XYZ file of N, CA and C in Angstrom:
459
model
N -55.415 -21.141 -51.275
C -56.200 -20.292 -50.436
C -56.019 -20.657 -48.965
N -56.057 -21.933 -48.703
C -55.863 -22.379 -47.321
C -54.462 -22.002 -46.845
N -53.524 -22.154 -47.721
C -52.145 -21.790 -47.373
C -52.045 -20.293 -47.067
N -52.684 -19.481 -47.863
C -52.686 -18.041 -47.628
C -53.336 -17.711 -46.296
N -54.390 -18.397 -45.968
C -55.096 -18.204 -44.717
C -54.216 -18.597 -43.529
N -53.486 -19.698 -43.660
C -52.579 -20.143 -42.591
C -51.448 -19.142 -42.373
N -50.895 -18.637 -43.436
C -49.814 -17.650 -43.332
C -50.345 -16.383 -42.682
N -51.534 -15.977 -43.043
C -52.153 -14.795 -42.468
C -52.403 -14.978 -40.979
N -52.845 -16.153 -40.578
C -53.095 -16.445 -39.158
C -51.775 -16.449 -38.387
N -50.729 -17.012 -38.982
C -49.414 -17.036 -38.325
C -48.895 -15.617 -38.107
N -49.024 -14.773 -39.119
C -48.557 -13.387 -38.988
C -49.323 -12.674 -37.884
N -50.639 -12.897 -37.870
C -51.466 -12.273 -36.845
C -51.066 -12.769 -35.453
N -50.816 -14.047 -35.344
C -50.407 -14.648 -34.066
C -49.064 -14.077 -33.596
N -48.125 -13.992 -34.503
C -46.795 -13.457 -34.174
C -46.905 -12.000 -33.743
N -47.714 -11.210 -34.442
C -47.883 -9.802 -34.086
C -48.499 -9.662 -32.701
N -49.510 -10.479 -32.413
C -50.138 -10.421 -31.090
C -49.142 -10.814 -29.994
N -48.341 -11.809 -30.280
C -47.345 -12.251 -29.293
C -46.303 -11.152 -29.040
N -45.877 -10.482 -30.106
C -44.920 -9.380 -29.954
C -45.523 -8.243 -29.134
N -46.766 -7.890 -29.461
C -47.440 -6.818 -28.715
C -47.591 -7.213 -27.257
N -48.010 -8.427 -27.017
C -48.168 -8.920 -25.650
C -46.831 -8.903 -24.896
N -45.768 -9.280 -25.572
C -44.434 -9.277 -24.959
C -44.012 -7.859 -24.592
N -44.193 -6.913 -25.515
C -43.811 -5.531 -25.237
C -44.639 -4.922 -24.112
N -45.934 -5.199 -24.110
C -46.799 -4.687 -23.044
C -46.377 -5.281 -21.706
N -46.077 -6.560 -21.691
C -45.637 -7.217 -20.449
C -44.331 -6.611 -19.948
N -43.399 -6.410 -20.867
C -42.116 -5.816 -20.473
C -42.321 -4.400 -19.948
N -43.184 -3.616 -20.617
C -43.442 -2.257 -20.177
C -44.025 -2.240 -18.769
N -45.011 -3.085 -18.529
C -45.624 -3.144 -17.204
C -44.623 -3.608 -16.145
N -43.814 -4.563 -16.496
C -42.808 -5.065 -15.553
C -41.823 -3.966 -15.164
N -41.324 -3.263 -16.164
C -40.367 -2.182 -15.906
C -41.036 -1.041 -15.157
N -42.229 -0.674 -15.571
C -42.930 0.445 -14.941
C -43.251 0.150 -13.485
N -43.676 -1.046 -13.208
C -44.057 -1.394 -11.834
C -42.851 -1.643 -10.940
N -41.801 -2.153 -11.507
C -40.657 -2.504 -10.663
C -39.689 -1.354 -10.448
N -39.735 -0.295 -11.239
C -38.788 0.805 -11.086
C -38.992 1.547 -9.776
N -40.217 1.710 -9.315
C -40.461 2.384 -8.045
C -39.918 1.570 -6.888
N -40.100 0.264 -6.968
C -39.586 -0.596 -5.900
C -38.068 -0.489 -5.807
N -37.396 -0.479 -6.956
C -35.938 -0.363 -6.965
C -35.506 0.974 -6.379
N -36.250 2.013 -6.707
C -35.923 3.334 -6.185
C -36.021 3.340 -4.664
N -37.094 2.741 -4.147
C -37.266 2.659 -2.696
C -36.145 1.857 -2.056
N -35.779 0.764 -2.686
C -34.702 -0.076 -2.153
C -33.385 0.687 -2.169
N -33.111 1.418 -3.258
C -31.878 2.199 -3.340
C -31.842 3.264 -2.251
N -32.961 3.978 -2.057
C -33.014 5.009 -1.026
C -32.786 4.408 0.350
N -33.386 3.264 0.598
C -33.217 2.587 1.876
C -31.764 2.174 2.075
N -31.139 1.646 1.028
C -29.741 1.228 1.123
C -28.842 2.425 1.387
N -29.100 3.550 0.730
C -28.304 4.754 0.943
C -28.464 5.243 2.372
N -29.690 5.240 2.890
C -29.921 5.679 4.267
C -29.171 4.786 5.245
N -29.219 3.478 5.032
C -28.503 2.559 5.921
C -27.006 2.798 5.854
N -26.479 3.047 4.658
C -25.049 3.280 4.497
C -24.628 4.552 5.222
N -25.399 5.616 5.085
C -25.084 6.875 5.754
C -25.094 6.690 7.262
N -26.081 6.013 7.786
C -26.155 5.767 9.225
C -24.963 4.944 9.675
N -24.623 3.922 8.907
C -23.488 3.073 9.269
C -22.203 3.885 9.285
N -22.011 4.770 8.315
C -20.811 5.589 8.282
C -20.780 6.553 9.458
N -21.894 7.150 9.792
C -21.928 8.073 10.921
C -21.585 7.354 12.216
N -22.103 6.156 12.397
C -21.785 5.397 13.602
C -20.306 5.069 13.646
N -19.726 4.713 12.507
C -18.307 4.372 12.452
C -17.452 5.565 12.840
N -17.797 6.730 12.314
C -17.051 7.941 12.632
C -17.165 8.260 14.120
N -18.371 8.135 14.673
C -18.570 8.438 16.084
C -17.736 7.540 16.987
N -17.569 6.283 16.623
C -16.800 5.360 17.450
C -15.313 5.691 17.443
N -14.827 6.306 16.366
C -13.399 6.544 16.234
C -12.956 7.946 16.641
N -13.872 8.786 17.040
C -13.505 10.134 17.449
C -12.918 10.085 18.856
N -11.750 10.698 19.005
C -11.125 10.747 20.317
C -11.298 12.144 20.894
N -11.524 12.200 22.187
C -11.726 13.485 22.855
C -10.414 14.272 22.939
N -9.330 13.586 23.249
C -8.045 14.268 23.386
C -7.015 13.605 22.491
N -6.041 14.369 22.119
C -4.955 13.847 21.294
C -3.705 13.803 22.160
N -3.114 12.643 22.223
C -1.904 12.477 23.015
C -0.717 13.036 22.248
N 0.144 13.743 22.943
C 1.324 14.296 22.303
C 2.541 13.413 22.515
N 2.355 12.283 23.172
C 3.454 11.345 23.350
C 3.695 10.615 22.039
N 4.935 10.553 21.630
C 5.292 9.860 20.411
C 6.115 8.643 20.795
N 5.712 7.505 20.279
C 6.443 6.284 20.566
C 7.392 6.019 19.405
N 8.664 5.899 19.709
C 9.661 5.612 18.696
C 10.112 4.171 18.887
N 9.999 3.403 17.831
C 10.424 2.015 17.890
C 11.892 1.970 17.495
N 12.698 1.501 18.399
C 14.127 1.417 18.135
C 14.498 -0.048 18.007
N 15.132 -0.364 16.914
C 15.592 -1.723 16.696
C 17.017 -1.832 17.215
N 17.471 -3.043 17.393
C 18.865 -3.210 17.784
C 19.741 -3.139 16.532
N 21.039 -2.967 16.748
C 21.976 -2.807 15.638
C 21.985 -3.977 14.678
N 21.852 -5.184 15.218
C 21.877 -6.378 14.368
C 20.681 -6.379 13.415
N 19.524 -6.020 13.918
C 18.322 -5.960 13.076
C 18.470 -4.877 12.010
N 18.995 -3.731 12.399
C 19.202 -2.646 11.443
C 20.211 -3.037 10.369
N 21.225 -3.809 10.750
C 22.297 -4.168 9.818
C 21.822 -5.123 8.723
N 20.718 -5.805 8.930
C 20.236 -6.760 7.924
C 20.069 -6.101 6.556
N 19.630 -4.851 6.532
C 19.480 -4.167 5.241
C 20.833 -3.772 4.645
N 21.871 -3.718 5.460
C 23.214 -3.367 4.987
C 23.951 -4.593 4.448
N 23.602 -5.759 4.992
C 24.360 -6.976 4.695
C 24.267 -7.416 3.241
N 23.249 -6.990 2.525
C 23.152 -7.393 1.120
C 24.319 -6.852 0.299
N 24.869 -5.711 0.667
C 26.030 -5.150 -0.038
C 27.329 -5.365 0.739
N 27.278 -5.219 2.059
C 28.491 -5.248 2.880
C 28.816 -6.627 3.449
N 27.949 -7.616 3.241
C 28.189 -8.964 3.739
C 27.705 -9.124 5.170
N 27.473 -10.375 5.567
C 26.953 -10.653 6.911
C 27.892 -10.192 8.016
N 29.180 -10.233 7.760
C 30.170 -9.833 8.770
C 30.831 -8.494 8.443
N 30.316 -7.776 7.459
C 30.871 -6.469 7.102
C 32.201 -6.559 6.387
N 32.534 -7.743 5.855
C 33.842 -7.942 5.237
C 33.813 -7.878 3.711
N 32.679 -7.581 3.127
C 32.568 -7.510 1.663
C 32.810 -6.087 1.175
N 33.314 -5.994 -0.060
C 33.475 -4.687 -0.694
C 32.145 -4.361 -1.379
N 31.416 -3.420 -0.822
C 30.102 -3.069 -1.383
C 30.265 -2.570 -2.809
N 29.468 -3.105 -3.711
C 29.509 -2.778 -5.138
C 30.905 -2.973 -5.727
N 31.727 -3.768 -5.042
C 33.068 -4.086 -5.509
C 34.081 -2.970 -5.344
N 33.731 -1.882 -4.676
C 34.655 -0.744 -4.578
C 34.950 -0.280 -3.152
N 34.042 -0.464 -2.234
C 34.265 0.095 -0.885
C 35.193 -0.796 -0.066
N 35.741 -0.212 0.974
C 36.562 -0.983 1.911
C 35.621 -1.785 2.804
N 36.074 -2.929 3.316
C 35.241 -3.660 4.281
C 34.970 -2.769 5.498
N 33.719 -2.700 5.919
C 33.359 -1.769 6.989
C 33.621 -2.319 8.381
N 33.920 -3.606 8.500
C 34.135 -4.165 9.837
C 35.503 -3.810 10.421
N 36.345 -3.102 9.679
C 37.645 -2.654 10.192
C 37.566 -1.295 10.883
N 36.434 -0.614 10.784
C 36.300 0.723 11.353
C 35.828 0.660 12.807
N 36.255 1.664 13.590
C 35.760 1.795 14.966
C 34.394 2.477 14.924
N 33.725 2.479 16.064
C 32.417 3.122 16.149
C 32.523 4.601 15.795
N 33.542 5.267 16.314
C 33.720 6.701 16.055
C 33.980 6.960 14.575
N 34.813 6.104 13.961
C 35.090 6.267 12.531
C 33.805 6.079 11.709
N 33.028 5.090 12.073
C 31.774 4.847 11.354
C 30.810 6.024 11.489
N 30.706 6.587 12.691
C 29.823 7.747 12.883
C 30.288 8.933 12.044
N 31.611 9.119 11.939
C 32.165 10.185 11.104
C 31.845 9.925 9.631
N 31.973 8.667 9.221
C 31.652 8.294 7.838
C 30.167 8.528 7.559
N 29.311 8.108 8.491
C 27.869 8.322 8.318
C 27.557 9.808 8.156
N 28.193 10.634 8.989
C 27.986 12.084 8.914
C 28.454 12.610 7.557
N 29.589 12.088 7.084
C 30.110 12.497 5.779
C 29.180 12.133 4.629
N 28.605 10.933 4.699
C 27.628 10.552 3.669
C 26.416 11.476 3.716
N 25.993 11.801 4.928
C 24.803 12.643 5.098
C 25.013 14.042 4.520
N 26.182 14.631 4.785
C 26.416 15.994 4.282
C 27.136 16.031 2.933
N 27.432 14.848 2.357
C 28.013 14.788 1.022
C 29.512 14.966 0.956
N 30.202 14.941 2.096
C 31.653 15.144 2.099
C 32.437 13.840 2.087
N 31.770 12.710 2.094
C 32.462 11.424 2.124
C 31.878 10.508 1.059
N 32.743 9.687 0.475
C 32.291 8.666 -0.463
C 32.751 8.939 -1.874
N 32.769 7.879 -2.651
C 33.195 7.966 -4.041
C 32.010 8.136 -4.970
N 32.101 7.455 -6.109
C 31.080 7.625 -7.144
C 29.702 7.096 -6.745
N 29.632 6.219 -5.737
C 28.351 5.653 -5.314
C 27.840 6.265 -4.005
N 28.369 7.421 -3.633
C 27.993 8.007 -2.340
C 26.511 8.375 -2.255
N 25.886 8.636 -3.378
C 24.456 8.969 -3.328
C 23.617 7.778 -2.867
N 24.083 6.569 -3.164
C 23.372 5.375 -2.693
C 23.421 5.324 -1.171
N 24.610 5.510 -0.611
C 24.759 5.472 0.842
C 24.063 6.663 1.497
N 24.090 7.794 0.856
C 23.438 8.978 1.429
C 21.954 8.703 1.667
N 21.307 8.063 0.714
C 19.880 7.745 0.865
C 19.652 6.806 2.043
N 20.530 5.814 2.209
C 20.386 4.872 3.326
C 20.616 5.565 4.670
N 21.602 6.417 4.732
C 21.938 7.117 5.980
C 20.832 8.104 6.350
N 20.327 8.831 5.380
C 19.284 9.820 5.669
C 17.979 9.177 6.130
N 17.783 7.909 5.799
C 16.559 7.212 6.214
C 16.623 6.771 7.672
N 17.762 6.919 8.311
C 17.968 6.464 9.694
C 18.027 7.652 10.653
N 17.554 7.411 11.872
C 17.654 8.431 12.919
C 19.069 8.405 13.497
N 19.413 9.423 14.252
C 20.732 9.471 14.898
C 20.918 8.277 15.831
N 19.852 7.924 16.526
C 19.921 6.788 17.452
C 20.159 5.483 16.686
N 19.512 5.320 15.549
C 19.715 4.121 14.737
C 21.132 4.069 14.178
N 21.661 5.216 13.757
C 23.036 5.254 13.255
C 24.023 4.893 14.358
N 23.742 5.344 15.555
C 24.572 5.013 16.719
C 24.563 3.498 16.956
N 23.383 2.888 16.909
C 23.261 1.436 17.089
C 23.969 0.674 15.972
N 23.843 1.157 14.747
C 24.519 0.520 13.616
C 26.034 0.584 13.766
N 26.540 1.759 14.103
C 27.989 1.921 14.266
C 28.505 1.018 15.375
N 27.767 0.923 16.449
C 28.156 0.058 17.566
C 28.199 -1.401 17.115
N 27.183 -1.843 16.404
C 27.121 -3.242 15.961
C 28.222 -3.548 14.944
N 28.389 -2.681 13.942
C 29.381 -2.927 12.887
C 30.788 -2.965 13.460
N 31.079 -2.085 14.422
C 32.431 -2.057 15.001
C 32.733 -3.324 15.795
N 31.710 -4.032 16.238
C 31.928 -5.248 17.032
C 31.604 -6.521 16.246
N 31.189 -6.401 15.007
C 30.754 -7.556 14.223
C 31.893 -8.540 13.955
N 33.099 -8.031 13.816
C 34.257 -8.880 13.523
C 34.545 -9.817 14.691
N 34.260 -9.358 15.899
C 34.534 -10.143 17.100
C 33.566 -11.310 17.237
N 32.383 -11.191 16.678
C 31.356 -12.244 16.830
C 31.556 -13.380 15.881
């Protein structure tokens, strides 16, 4: 009988503790949800204001039509060519091309034009065409000038 009474008291105690826990959790969630909402609204308002200020600082009244073109020298431009053509232009690119350091500036410009319009080059001309098309006329001029004089250096 005493054992039955103890088990009954334990069950009652556990049930009360569970109810108390659920009520506490409910009150905690119910009371704290409004505070979170207020904090979220405040954070959103601050973010919007911060973004508006950022935009205002970066708005320019006038747009300049001057374009600055960065021109590298021929030696700097040639660095991307040297992996196939060699540091002095004496390598056969992909094992098939002629060494480019034997060409004059005029010959190189003609070759560049041929790669660009597809009238020059062998089976790998599409590789060179992509490289040539990525360069401006001024850069090609600088490259041709540098390559034609590379053998002398």
